[in-house]
Amino acid sequence: MIGFIFVLVIGVLFVLSYYPRRRSVSDTQRFERRLHQKIDSIDSLLPQTQCGKCDYSGCRPYAEAIARGNADINQCPPGGELTIRAIANLLGRDPVPFPADKKIDSQSFTALIDESLCIGCVKCIPACPVDAIIGSRQMMHTIIKQNCTGCELCIEPCPVDCISMVPVWTRSKEWVWSKPGSILEN
Amino acid sequence: MAMELHKFHGGLKLETHKTITDDIVATQHPLPARIILPLRQHIGIPSEPIIKVGDHVLKGQTIARANGYVSIPLHASTSGKVIDIGDYPVPHPAELSATCIVIEPDGEDKWCDISPTHEYASVDPKKLQDVIRDCGITGLGGAGFPAHVKLNEGVRNVVDTLIINGVECEPFITCDDRLIQEKADYVVAGTQMIRHAVQAKHCVIAVEDDMPEAYEALAKLVSDDIELIKVPARYPAGSEKQLIQVITGKEVPSGGLAIQIGIVMHNVATAASVYRAVTRGEPLISRYVTITGKVEAPRNLQVLLGTPVIDCLKACGYEPNDNHCIILGGPMMGMNVTNPEIPITKTTNCILVEKKKNVTIEMPCIRCGACVDVCPIKLLPQQLYWHARSDNLEEAQRYHIFDCIECGCCSYVCPSNIPLVQYYRYAKSQIAAEERRRDGADHARARFMAHEARHDQDQQADSDDLPLLADPESDVQAKKDYIDEAVKRTRQKRGKQQTKPEDKSGK
């Protein structure tokens, strides 16, 4: 009797061993997946200006560098203090102060084309990472203010230097209360 | 008609200072030299002008139309010429400017054609809402929510109770008290009209127990189907959520609206305006404003909208000086005004002149908990303070910072003089700004990805393109010369100016 049960069990196990095994996720794949999730979360905290001031070619490459440990979290001027804190919070680290030699953008800026100087050369249009410039050959170019992130990439290609950065006007919709006890005005 | 009343948590019993102005009949304020009408005197989207500079307008004429659902039209307060449409200082804590229509009165005060709505009780409620909206009526209790939005609810949701709010709880303010005493018939009739618009099952008019004359005036006119009650004077009993709790014992859900528990509330002055709109077709162009405090002749004025604050102050014998501060609103929730040229708007209920006090120093929190004892919403002001102060915005939201009504009870009792409400306002606006930044970033990311995708596609397509043939007609040299000239011009200009700031070439 015992012998029979023993053979039965061995037999069942034998049969089961032929079923295709669930593909085991290798450690590398798990690592890659988690890394991509990390990059996505860091990227969602970045301001998406795509300006390159962080020394990377865009926001996502910078997010990847942070995730891989190749870059520090205090390299984004448009993001400012809030972004440093948010990323520090996400990664469970202490916030790092902004380097003394770099300048945080204290205000939002938008690009403005001086129409009296623009020659319609279309050199600025491909430079804009978010397609905020409308124009065509020998037609007037203009910046779509709602789409401009203030990255300043259009300034350099312009041969007649007709693009300048102007502060975005704060209307009462965008105005914020300042913190009590702060010395500086908002 | 005894109704069992309930209590709300916390609150304060304050010195009311109402006897300064509550027994003086309101005077009609004369035409000012200029009428400045902001396009946004309500919560929602600013209205759009439909007249131009130079146009002559009549009193009550529509000069700006509603822009969307949560928006209302604007009307000329008097006849005259439109002299400007531009940015002028408006009531705002940071004294920002906003777009206003400025009218120079011609002195004739001539009305445009207006027509009443006959037999309102048999009119479709929706039609009544349109009339109220077209007359530019917004909540006159202080917040300025377009009245027609809170009337529409009656069509989609069942309204159990309509409450007409005459509970003027903030110290010094008596404009609603005087309005009821002088125009009780407007208030009662307006209540009936609003009741018809929302199809409410029950109807209540509430006043404070320190307004006996107003109570009597209403008691003479209310019919049996309206319940008139007195609520104990306690700040902030007149706030919507607190008054609902006192009258019905129910609480408005956190982050929710009164309509979710079947209640609609309107201010007594809103009811009076509805009466004018329905029986005469008169749009909202004036309101009662209390001028009080350290002025020679404190009183209530019936003021045309758009009248500069300084005009009203002068009429009550006050000249701005360095010893006093001017507050728009009451001592608890009012706003400091440094430019008295700003106009009276639909939501201005009081101008209070007080002696300037020494700057109070903010001391450390001693965790006494006095703030928790007085919060009418039963929040934890102390926790909100810690989180707001350390920019812990997510935690502040977890503690329901957006349910704070900014009544100021907590700041009032704080022994360390901590400006608590300022901290909450800061945190709330940071949270809102963060959301706007996130939305902007998401928008930019989407555009960037589309740009990259198109870029990749173009690179692909370039290899398939036919070579561009040069246009034999074009003069290439002329083009080159034109560009060289332009570059030379700018180089000269650049030479005169300072060098441009360094920027990176990212890509």
XYZ file of C-alpha atoms in Angstrom:
693
model
C 0.000 0.000 0.000
C 2.663 2.457 1.035
C 4.689 1.476 -1.937
C 1.741 2.203 -4.226
C 1.214 5.725 -2.754
C 4.925 6.378 -3.015
C 4.953 5.476 -6.713
C 1.802 7.593 -7.265
C 3.402 10.657 -5.708
C 6.587 10.229 -7.752
C 4.473 9.789 -10.848
C 2.471 12.979 -10.239
C 5.601 14.970 -9.622
C 7.104 13.550 -12.794
C 4.110 14.638 -14.837
C 3.987 18.069 -13.294
C 7.643 18.644 -14.131
C 6.675 18.734 -17.797
C 4.397 21.797 -17.431
C 6.090 24.931 -18.722
C 7.533 26.787 -15.758
C 6.585 30.457 -15.217
C 9.392 32.533 -16.668
C 11.385 33.613 -13.698
C 12.146 37.286 -13.683
C 15.842 37.626 -13.403
C 17.422 40.007 -10.979
C 18.644 42.250 -13.774
C 15.169 42.632 -15.220
C 13.733 43.471 -11.820
C 16.479 46.013 -11.287
C 15.829 47.620 -14.679
C 12.101 47.800 -14.044
C 12.566 49.440 -10.670
C 15.116 51.826 -12.111
C 12.657 52.937 -14.795
C 9.974 53.470 -12.192
C 12.442 55.543 -10.199
C 13.365 57.585 -13.264
C 9.674 58.168 -14.004
C 8.996 59.356 -10.459
C 11.962 61.714 -10.451
C 11.036 63.039 -13.901
C 7.504 63.780 -12.701
C 8.975 66.160 -10.127
C 11.155 68.055 -12.612
C 9.760 71.220 -14.220
C 10.099 69.923 -17.822
C 11.795 73.076 -19.051
C 14.182 70.901 -21.140
C 16.720 73.731 -20.872
C 19.872 71.747 -20.188
C 20.999 73.982 -17.316
C 21.558 70.826 -15.290
C 24.311 69.836 -17.750
C 22.157 67.075 -19.235
C 20.326 67.219 -22.533
C 16.842 67.314 -21.051
C 14.799 66.576 -17.947
C 14.558 62.832 -18.433
C 18.338 62.332 -18.945
C 18.881 64.298 -15.717
C 16.288 62.168 -13.916
C 18.098 59.071 -15.146
C 21.436 60.430 -13.912
C 19.973 61.034 -10.466
C 18.433 57.571 -10.418
C 21.732 55.962 -11.369
C 23.576 58.018 -8.782
C 25.602 59.956 -11.361
C 24.197 63.380 -10.542
C 23.257 65.270 -7.414
C 19.718 66.507 -6.813
C 20.572 70.222 -6.721
C 21.373 70.887 -10.361
C 18.021 72.214 -11.633
C 17.695 76.048 -11.557
C 14.093 76.257 -12.855
C 13.034 73.685 -10.263
C 14.591 75.604 -7.406
C 14.377 74.722 -3.728
C 10.973 73.058 -3.974
C 12.212 70.513 -6.524
C 15.299 69.707 -4.439
C 13.083 69.050 -1.423
C 10.597 67.012 -3.415
C 13.279 64.764 -4.906
C 14.987 64.429 -1.506
C 11.644 63.434 -0.031
C 11.064 60.878 -2.768
C 14.467 59.274 -2.390
C 14.523 59.440 1.389
C 17.573 61.646 1.424
C 18.446 64.945 3.036
C 17.927 68.005 0.844
C 21.117 69.501 -0.547
C 21.527 73.277 -0.818
C 21.822 74.904 -4.207
C 25.455 75.506 -5.256
C 26.502 79.037 -4.399
C 27.819 79.817 -7.870
C 24.631 78.902 -9.735
C 21.544 81.109 -9.862
C 18.058 79.847 -9.009
C 15.382 81.287 -11.304
C 13.401 83.329 -8.811
C 10.734 84.273 -11.321
C 9.219 82.620 -14.328
C 10.381 84.037 -17.617
C 9.036 83.725 -21.108
C 10.734 84.435 -24.416
C 9.707 87.452 -26.477
C 10.565 88.082 -30.124
C 11.177 91.689 -31.128
C 9.142 91.744 -34.319
C 10.930 94.769 -35.723
C 14.177 92.773 -35.852
C 12.967 89.280 -36.796
C 13.987 88.275 -40.321
C 12.031 85.039 -40.525
C 15.067 82.757 -40.751
C 13.406 79.811 -38.904
C 16.635 79.044 -36.994
C 14.974 79.389 -33.575
C 12.061 77.084 -34.347
C 13.875 73.732 -34.254
C 15.785 74.873 -31.156
C 12.600 75.040 -29.092
C 12.119 71.709 -27.292
C 8.393 72.225 -26.793
C 7.515 73.806 -30.171
C 6.497 77.098 -28.664
C 7.519 79.155 -31.697
C 5.222 79.667 -34.651
C 6.696 80.875 -37.896
C 7.829 80.018 -41.352
C 10.467 81.122 -43.877
C 10.262 84.884 -44.306
C 7.122 84.998 -42.209
C 7.001 86.678 -38.818
C 7.908 84.373 -35.923
C 6.204 84.563 -32.569
C 6.401 82.779 -29.218
C 3.279 81.075 -27.898
C 3.445 82.247 -24.298
C 1.353 79.393 -22.871
C 3.800 76.833 -24.240
C 7.074 78.614 -23.479
C 8.918 77.135 -20.490
C 11.608 79.812 -20.338
C 14.458 77.453 -21.254
C 16.337 80.127 -23.311
C 17.453 77.652 -25.998
C 16.066 79.877 -28.764
C 18.267 82.840 -27.916
C 21.569 81.464 -29.218
C 20.529 80.365 -32.750
C 18.974 83.732 -33.570
C 21.380 85.577 -35.909
C 19.811 88.982 -35.266
C 19.525 88.582 -31.488
C 15.850 89.523 -31.469
C 14.753 87.216 -28.645
C 14.804 88.379 -25.032
C 13.524 86.875 -21.783
C 10.803 88.832 -20.021
C 9.187 88.038 -16.685
C 5.823 86.342 -16.917
C 3.308 88.863 -15.635
C 1.696 87.670 -12.454
C -2.023 88.239 -12.696
C -4.132 87.832 -9.602
C -4.848 84.222 -10.624
C -1.180 83.283 -10.245
C -0.400 85.434 -7.236
C 0.542 83.593 -4.044
C 0.561 84.664 -0.391
C 4.022 85.055 1.090
C 5.020 83.158 4.202
C 4.627 85.155 7.430
C 7.973 86.141 8.865
C 9.762 86.017 5.517
C 11.974 89.016 4.914
C 11.889 88.866 1.144
C 8.763 89.740 -0.784
C 7.279 87.013 -2.965
C -42.446 79.112 15.451
C -39.943 77.758 17.925
C -37.251 75.784 16.237
C -34.734 73.828 18.232
C -31.335 75.282 17.543
C -27.977 73.546 17.775
C -24.482 74.737 18.521
C -21.242 74.758 16.548
C -17.877 73.969 18.075
C -15.688 76.812 19.239
C -16.256 80.351 18.020
C -15.879 83.537 20.015
C -18.116 85.965 21.824
C -16.789 89.311 20.579
C -17.465 92.977 21.310
C -19.732 93.818 18.400
C -19.350 97.628 18.098
C -22.582 97.604 16.120
C -24.254 100.395 18.072
C -21.960 102.846 16.285
C -23.998 102.517 13.102
C -26.986 100.237 13.555
C -29.590 102.863 14.391
C -28.702 105.425 11.730
C -30.702 105.354 8.522
C -28.535 104.656 5.503
C -27.879 107.628 3.256
C -27.727 107.578 -0.497
C -24.165 108.394 -1.530
C -24.023 110.921 -4.400
C -22.512 110.300 -7.834
C -18.737 110.108 -7.670
C -16.424 111.745 -10.218
C -15.438 108.373 -11.660
C -16.939 104.891 -11.617
C -14.331 102.107 -11.756
C -15.866 98.695 -12.424
C -13.572 95.639 -12.242
C -14.506 92.913 -14.724
C -14.274 90.393 -11.932
C -16.292 91.158 -8.816
C -17.289 87.556 -8.294
C -15.788 84.104 -7.927
C -15.253 82.729 -11.394
C -14.180 83.958 -14.800
C -13.986 87.729 -15.425
C -16.669 89.094 -17.714
C -15.882 90.369 -21.220
C -16.502 94.012 -22.195
C -19.061 94.564 -24.956
C -18.576 98.324 -25.215
C -15.549 100.366 -26.261
C -13.784 103.432 -24.967
C -15.727 106.501 -25.986
C -19.129 104.826 -25.923
C -21.924 106.509 -24.055
C -23.737 104.168 -21.669
C -27.002 104.395 -19.726
C -27.578 103.439 -16.110
C -28.134 99.701 -15.839
C -26.861 98.999 -19.336
C -24.970 95.735 -19.755
C -21.347 96.697 -20.411
C -19.705 93.290 -20.081
C -21.117 89.843 -20.742
C -20.674 86.647 -18.772
C -17.767 84.500 -19.910
C -18.726 80.928 -19.205
C -21.039 79.339 -16.667
C -19.400 80.585 -13.469
C -19.433 84.176 -14.635
C -21.902 87.056 -14.608
C -22.497 90.194 -16.653
C -21.539 93.680 -15.506
C -23.714 96.782 -15.696
C -23.066 100.517 -15.732
C -23.835 102.034 -12.326
C -24.815 105.336 -13.875
C -25.078 106.989 -17.267
C -21.961 108.511 -18.735
C -19.019 107.998 -21.055
C -16.638 105.056 -21.013
C -13.274 106.760 -20.649
C -11.010 103.724 -20.267
C -10.843 99.934 -20.231
C -7.570 99.033 -18.569
C -5.697 98.018 -15.456
C -6.575 99.820 -12.259
C -5.879 98.987 -8.599
C -8.642 96.773 -7.215
C -9.329 95.281 -3.772
C -6.556 92.720 -3.464
C -4.250 91.824 -0.566
C -1.136 92.573 -2.655
C -2.748 95.560 -4.369
C -2.528 94.013 -7.783
C -4.380 95.684 -10.590
C -7.054 94.140 -12.738
C -8.930 95.110 -15.880
C -11.666 97.643 -15.160
C -14.155 99.653 -17.177
C -14.015 103.297 -16.138
C -17.045 105.526 -16.641
C -17.239 109.271 -16.276
C -20.772 110.082 -15.046
C -22.662 112.683 -17.060
C -24.712 113.697 -14.039
C -28.036 112.665 -15.555
C -28.192 109.202 -14.007
C -30.457 108.112 -16.869
C -31.759 104.529 -16.814
C -31.763 102.254 -19.807
C -34.933 100.320 -20.684
C -35.597 97.596 -18.169
C -38.553 95.246 -17.949
C -39.976 93.248 -15.066
C -40.781 89.552 -15.031
C -44.525 89.273 -14.490
C -46.181 86.558 -12.427
C -42.880 85.055 -11.359
C -44.575 82.244 -9.470
C -45.865 80.801 -12.694
C -42.618 81.344 -14.554
C -40.333 78.368 -15.161
C -37.605 78.323 -12.465
C -34.949 78.149 -15.172
C -36.220 81.408 -16.678
C -36.005 83.026 -13.238
C -32.356 81.926 -12.954
C -31.597 83.529 -16.310
C -33.146 86.815 -15.162
C -31.088 86.734 -11.968
C -27.938 85.970 -13.904
C -28.580 88.643 -16.516
C -28.925 91.195 -13.731
C -25.404 90.393 -12.555
C -26.429 89.196 -9.123
C -23.721 87.617 -7.061
C -23.696 86.548 -3.412
C -23.577 89.770 -1.425
C -22.558 88.096 1.833
C -18.885 88.563 1.109
C -17.670 85.623 -0.983
C -19.283 86.711 -4.243
C -20.370 83.403 -5.705
C -22.594 83.956 -8.766
C -26.141 83.651 -7.476
C -27.521 81.784 -10.479
C -25.166 78.852 -9.882
C -26.697 78.336 -6.458
C -30.136 78.596 -8.002
C -29.520 76.012 -10.643
C -29.067 73.395 -7.998
C -32.765 73.370 -7.367
C -33.372 72.027 -10.829
C -30.910 69.160 -10.619
C -30.877 68.317 -6.914
C -33.726 68.364 -4.452
C -33.478 71.341 -2.137
C -34.881 70.558 1.252
C -34.272 73.906 2.934
C -33.559 77.402 1.700
C -31.871 79.550 4.336
C -31.746 83.330 3.925
C -28.778 84.527 5.945
C -29.175 87.752 7.882
C -26.811 86.651 10.629
C -24.283 89.454 10.530
C -21.721 88.050 12.922
C -18.583 90.066 12.248
C -18.089 93.077 14.589
C -18.702 96.607 13.254
C -20.665 95.539 10.180
C -24.343 96.542 10.110
C -25.162 96.826 6.399
C -27.431 93.780 6.405
C -29.101 94.935 9.628
C -29.945 98.313 8.112
C -31.039 96.744 4.824
C -33.513 94.528 6.657
C -34.811 97.395 8.788
C -35.297 99.646 5.766
C -36.263 97.177 3.070
C -37.763 94.199 4.850
C -40.405 93.897 2.118
C -37.699 93.461 -0.540
C -36.025 90.787 1.555
C -39.200 88.789 2.167
C -40.410 89.068 -1.423
C -36.954 88.158 -2.735
C -36.955 85.126 -0.455
C -40.196 83.907 -2.011
C -38.714 84.340 -5.468
C -35.553 82.420 -4.627
C -37.701 79.732 -3.042
C -39.577 79.381 -6.292
C -36.336 79.220 -8.267
C -34.857 76.416 -6.153
C -38.195 74.718 -5.434
C -37.279 74.392 -1.765
C -39.517 72.410 0.542
C -38.782 74.535 3.604
C -37.678 78.125 3.964
C -35.946 79.870 6.870
C -34.833 83.455 7.390
C -32.255 83.808 10.157
C -31.021 86.897 12.004
C -28.829 87.322 15.073
C -30.429 87.797 18.463
C -28.747 91.215 18.776
C -30.769 92.471 15.776
C -34.227 92.881 17.460
C -35.450 95.673 15.137
C -34.571 93.661 12.054
C -36.379 90.664 13.532
C -39.490 92.724 14.209
C -39.437 94.237 10.724
C -39.382 90.782 9.169
C -41.867 89.279 11.613
C -44.488 91.748 10.383
C -44.131 90.564 6.802
C -43.305 86.864 6.778
C -46.058 84.507 5.798
C -46.656 81.201 7.548
C -44.643 79.227 5.062
C -41.412 80.970 6.057
C -39.772 80.298 9.395
C -38.135 83.347 10.972
C -35.564 82.617 13.658
C -33.029 84.344 15.873
C -29.685 82.661 16.433
C -27.399 83.465 19.385
C -24.789 86.066 18.522
C -21.476 84.272 18.352
C -18.710 84.683 15.796
C -18.785 83.121 13.163
C -22.441 82.062 13.326
C -23.116 83.786 10.003
C -20.632 81.641 8.112
C -22.505 79.218 5.845
C -21.343 75.969 7.407
C -21.844 77.186 10.966
C -25.301 78.605 10.337
C -26.406 75.373 8.709
C -25.189 73.493 11.762
C -26.993 75.825 14.158
C -30.295 75.663 12.290
C -30.386 72.048 11.168
C -27.792 70.268 13.306
C -26.262 68.871 10.100
C -22.650 69.343 8.999
C -21.604 70.055 5.428
C -19.224 67.217 4.410
C -15.506 68.033 4.380
C -14.576 69.554 1.037
C -18.236 69.492 0.051
C -21.099 71.893 -0.615
C -24.289 72.650 1.262
C -26.376 71.298 -1.597
C -25.025 67.834 -0.820
C -27.185 67.871 2.313
C -30.090 69.519 0.507
C -29.520 73.089 1.649
C -29.115 76.319 -0.318
C -28.140 79.555 1.417
C -28.331 83.130 0.170
C -27.646 86.436 1.894
C -30.480 88.869 2.702
C -28.996 91.486 0.387
C -28.906 88.934 -2.422
C -32.606 88.296 -1.797
C -33.325 92.041 -1.965
C -31.416 92.279 -5.259
C -33.384 89.359 -6.644
C -36.588 91.230 -5.793
C -35.362 94.262 -7.739
C -34.271 92.116 -10.662
C -37.560 90.272 -10.965
C -40.055 93.035 -10.227
C -38.289 95.804 -12.124
C -35.577 94.173 -14.203
C -33.079 96.247 -12.239
C -29.499 94.905 -12.407
C -27.147 94.950 -9.426
C -25.563 98.407 -9.456
C -25.493 99.484 -5.824
C -25.250 98.075 -2.320
C -25.243 99.014 1.352
C -21.767 99.569 2.806
C -20.985 100.287 6.478
C -18.427 103.051 7.006
C -17.339 102.827 10.620
C -14.532 103.018 13.154
C -12.564 106.191 13.675
C -14.489 108.344 11.205
C -16.341 111.551 12.071
C -19.785 110.384 10.979
C -19.976 106.592 10.878
C -23.044 105.254 9.079
C -24.273 102.978 6.343
C -24.228 104.298 2.798
C -26.135 103.137 -0.234
C -23.282 103.253 -2.691
C -23.105 102.847 -6.460
C -20.729 100.063 -7.417
C -17.449 101.432 -8.685
C -17.380 104.388 -6.294
C -13.836 104.852 -4.968
C -13.408 104.015 -1.277
C -11.884 107.442 -0.620
C -15.173 109.086 -1.699
C -17.139 107.143 0.890
C -14.591 107.919 3.588
C -14.672 111.636 2.819
C -18.477 111.572 2.949
C -18.192 110.268 6.501
C -15.677 112.889 7.465
C -12.406 111.003 7.225
C -9.161 111.925 5.511
C -6.514 109.160 5.226
C -3.545 109.792 7.496
C -0.591 107.905 8.925
C -2.170 107.189 12.304
C -4.958 105.055 10.936
C -5.288 102.017 8.745
C -8.196 101.390 6.395
C -9.697 97.904 6.359
C -12.009 96.579 3.677
C -14.331 94.242 5.549
C -14.460 93.573 9.252
C -11.772 93.326 11.942
C -11.633 89.512 11.725
C -11.624 88.796 8.001
C -11.034 92.183 6.444
C -8.182 93.237 4.191
C -5.798 96.107 4.753
C -6.019 98.850 2.130
C -3.177 101.251 1.395
C -4.601 102.742 -1.796
C -8.015 104.273 -1.026
C -8.676 104.886 -4.741
C -9.829 101.290 -5.122
C -13.526 100.952 -5.948
C -16.413 99.537 -3.941
C -17.342 96.229 -5.562
C -20.215 93.738 -5.258
C -18.513 92.007 -2.339
C -17.562 95.099 -0.290
C -19.622 95.167 2.884
C -17.700 97.484 5.172
C -14.919 100.027 5.355
C -13.405 100.142 8.825
C -10.924 102.764 9.983
C -8.833 101.735 12.959
C -5.904 103.225 14.780
C -2.613 101.722 13.648
C -1.338 99.292 16.243
C 2.276 98.488 17.028
C 3.604 95.579 15.054
C 3.061 92.444 17.122
C 6.020 90.135 17.320
C 5.403 86.516 16.478
C 6.588 84.378 19.393
C 7.166 80.638 19.470
C 4.182 78.323 19.765
C 3.778 77.069 23.321
C 1.355 74.296 22.322
C -1.360 75.640 24.620
C -4.173 74.393 22.360
C -6.299 77.544 22.636
C -6.585 77.567 18.865
C -8.045 74.069 18.829
C -10.701 75.088 21.371
C -12.068 77.874 19.176
C -11.946 76.417 15.668
C -15.559 76.283 14.379
C -14.670 73.636 11.807
C -13.070 71.397 14.443
C -9.702 71.403 12.671
C -6.347 71.226 14.442
C -4.928 74.709 13.869
C -1.761 73.896 15.773
C -0.930 70.970 13.483
C -1.800 73.015 10.409
C 0.572 75.707 11.670
C 3.488 73.295 12.074
C 2.966 71.799 8.654
C 2.403 75.098 6.862
C 5.449 76.601 8.507
C 7.705 73.749 7.458
C 6.253 73.559 3.940
C 4.889 70.111 4.623
C 2.080 70.733 2.196
C 0.930 67.149 1.848
C 0.521 66.785 5.589
C -1.355 70.079 5.740
C -3.794 68.693 3.178
C -4.197 65.524 5.230
C -5.254 67.718 8.129
C -7.929 69.275 5.898
C -6.391 72.697 5.417
C -8.825 73.410 2.614
C -11.745 73.139 5.010
C -10.411 76.154 6.903
C -12.775 79.119 6.422
C -10.096 81.652 7.514
C -12.431 83.089 10.163
C -9.492 84.174 12.337
C -10.712 82.737 15.641
C -7.440 80.860 16.114
C -5.204 83.885 15.434
C -7.381 85.943 17.768
C -6.779 83.708 20.789
C -3.147 82.772 20.171
C -1.118 83.985 23.182
C 2.064 84.029 21.070
C 0.558 86.387 18.465
C 1.168 83.901 15.688
C -0.588 85.044 12.508
C -2.112 81.606 11.984
C -4.501 82.501 9.176
C -1.590 83.961 7.189
C 0.222 80.635 7.457
C -2.838 78.759 6.201
C -3.333 81.182 3.308
C 0.330 80.760 2.393
C 0.057 76.962 2.447
C -3.190 76.923 0.457
C -1.795 79.163 -2.267
C 1.443 77.126 -2.407
C -0.570 73.964 -2.896
C -2.574 75.617 -5.671
C 0.609 76.998 -7.265
C 2.238 73.576 -7.099
C -0.741 72.105 -8.946
C -0.424 74.766 -11.623
C 3.304 74.058 -11.919
C 2.613 70.334 -12.237
C 0.011 70.949 -14.941
C 2.442 73.239 -16.770
C 5.196 70.635 -16.515
C 2.920 67.858 -17.783
C 1.910 70.057 -20.710
C 5.571 70.820 -21.496
C 6.537 67.149 -21.221
C 3.788 66.129 -23.651
C 4.887 68.774 -26.144
C 8.510 67.758 -25.762
C 7.736 64.110 -26.434
C 5.697 65.053 -29.484
C 8.587 67.217 -30.647
C 11.051 64.350 -30.235
C 8.758 61.912 -32.000
C 8.342 64.289 -34.941
C 12.075 64.903 -34.996
C 12.711 61.174 -35.272
C 10.096 60.858 -37.994
C 11.615 63.761 -39.929
C 15.075 62.245 -39.767
C 13.563 59.105 -41.215
C 11.713 61.010 -43.925
C 14.676 63.202 -44.905
C 16.410 60.304 -46.511
C 13.368 59.680 -48.747
C 12.911 63.298 -49.863
C 13.634 64.482 -53.384
C 16.488 66.974 -53.537
C 15.307 70.564 -53.303
C 15.535 72.354 -56.644
C 16.785 75.912 -56.458
C 14.210 78.447 -57.592
C 15.763 80.064 -60.705
C 13.816 83.295 -60.116
C 15.212 84.012 -56.643
C 18.193 86.207 -56.253
C 20.359 84.343 -53.752
C 22.862 87.158 -53.492
C 20.158 89.720 -52.624
C 18.929 87.427 -49.868
C 22.436 86.983 -48.501
C 22.972 90.748 -48.532
C 19.708 91.339 -46.685
C 20.689 88.896 -43.969
C 24.198 90.344 -43.670
C 22.724 93.844 -43.277
C 20.401 92.691 -40.543
C 23.175 90.894 -38.680
C 25.425 93.969 -38.960
C 22.600 96.156 -37.577
C 22.150 93.955 -34.568
C 25.887 93.638 -33.956
C 26.047 97.430 -33.826
C 23.106 97.501 -31.431
C 24.680 94.763 -29.347
C 27.934 96.692 -29.182
C 26.104 99.615 -27.548
C 24.252 97.453 -25.022
C 25.744 95.233 -22.361
C 26.653 91.677 -23.274
C 23.770 89.251 -23.038
C 23.794 86.735 -20.149
C 25.471 83.418 -20.743
C 23.204 80.599 -21.669
C 23.761 76.957 -22.366
C 23.230 75.275 -25.665
C 21.761 72.168 -24.052
C 21.299 70.056 -27.112
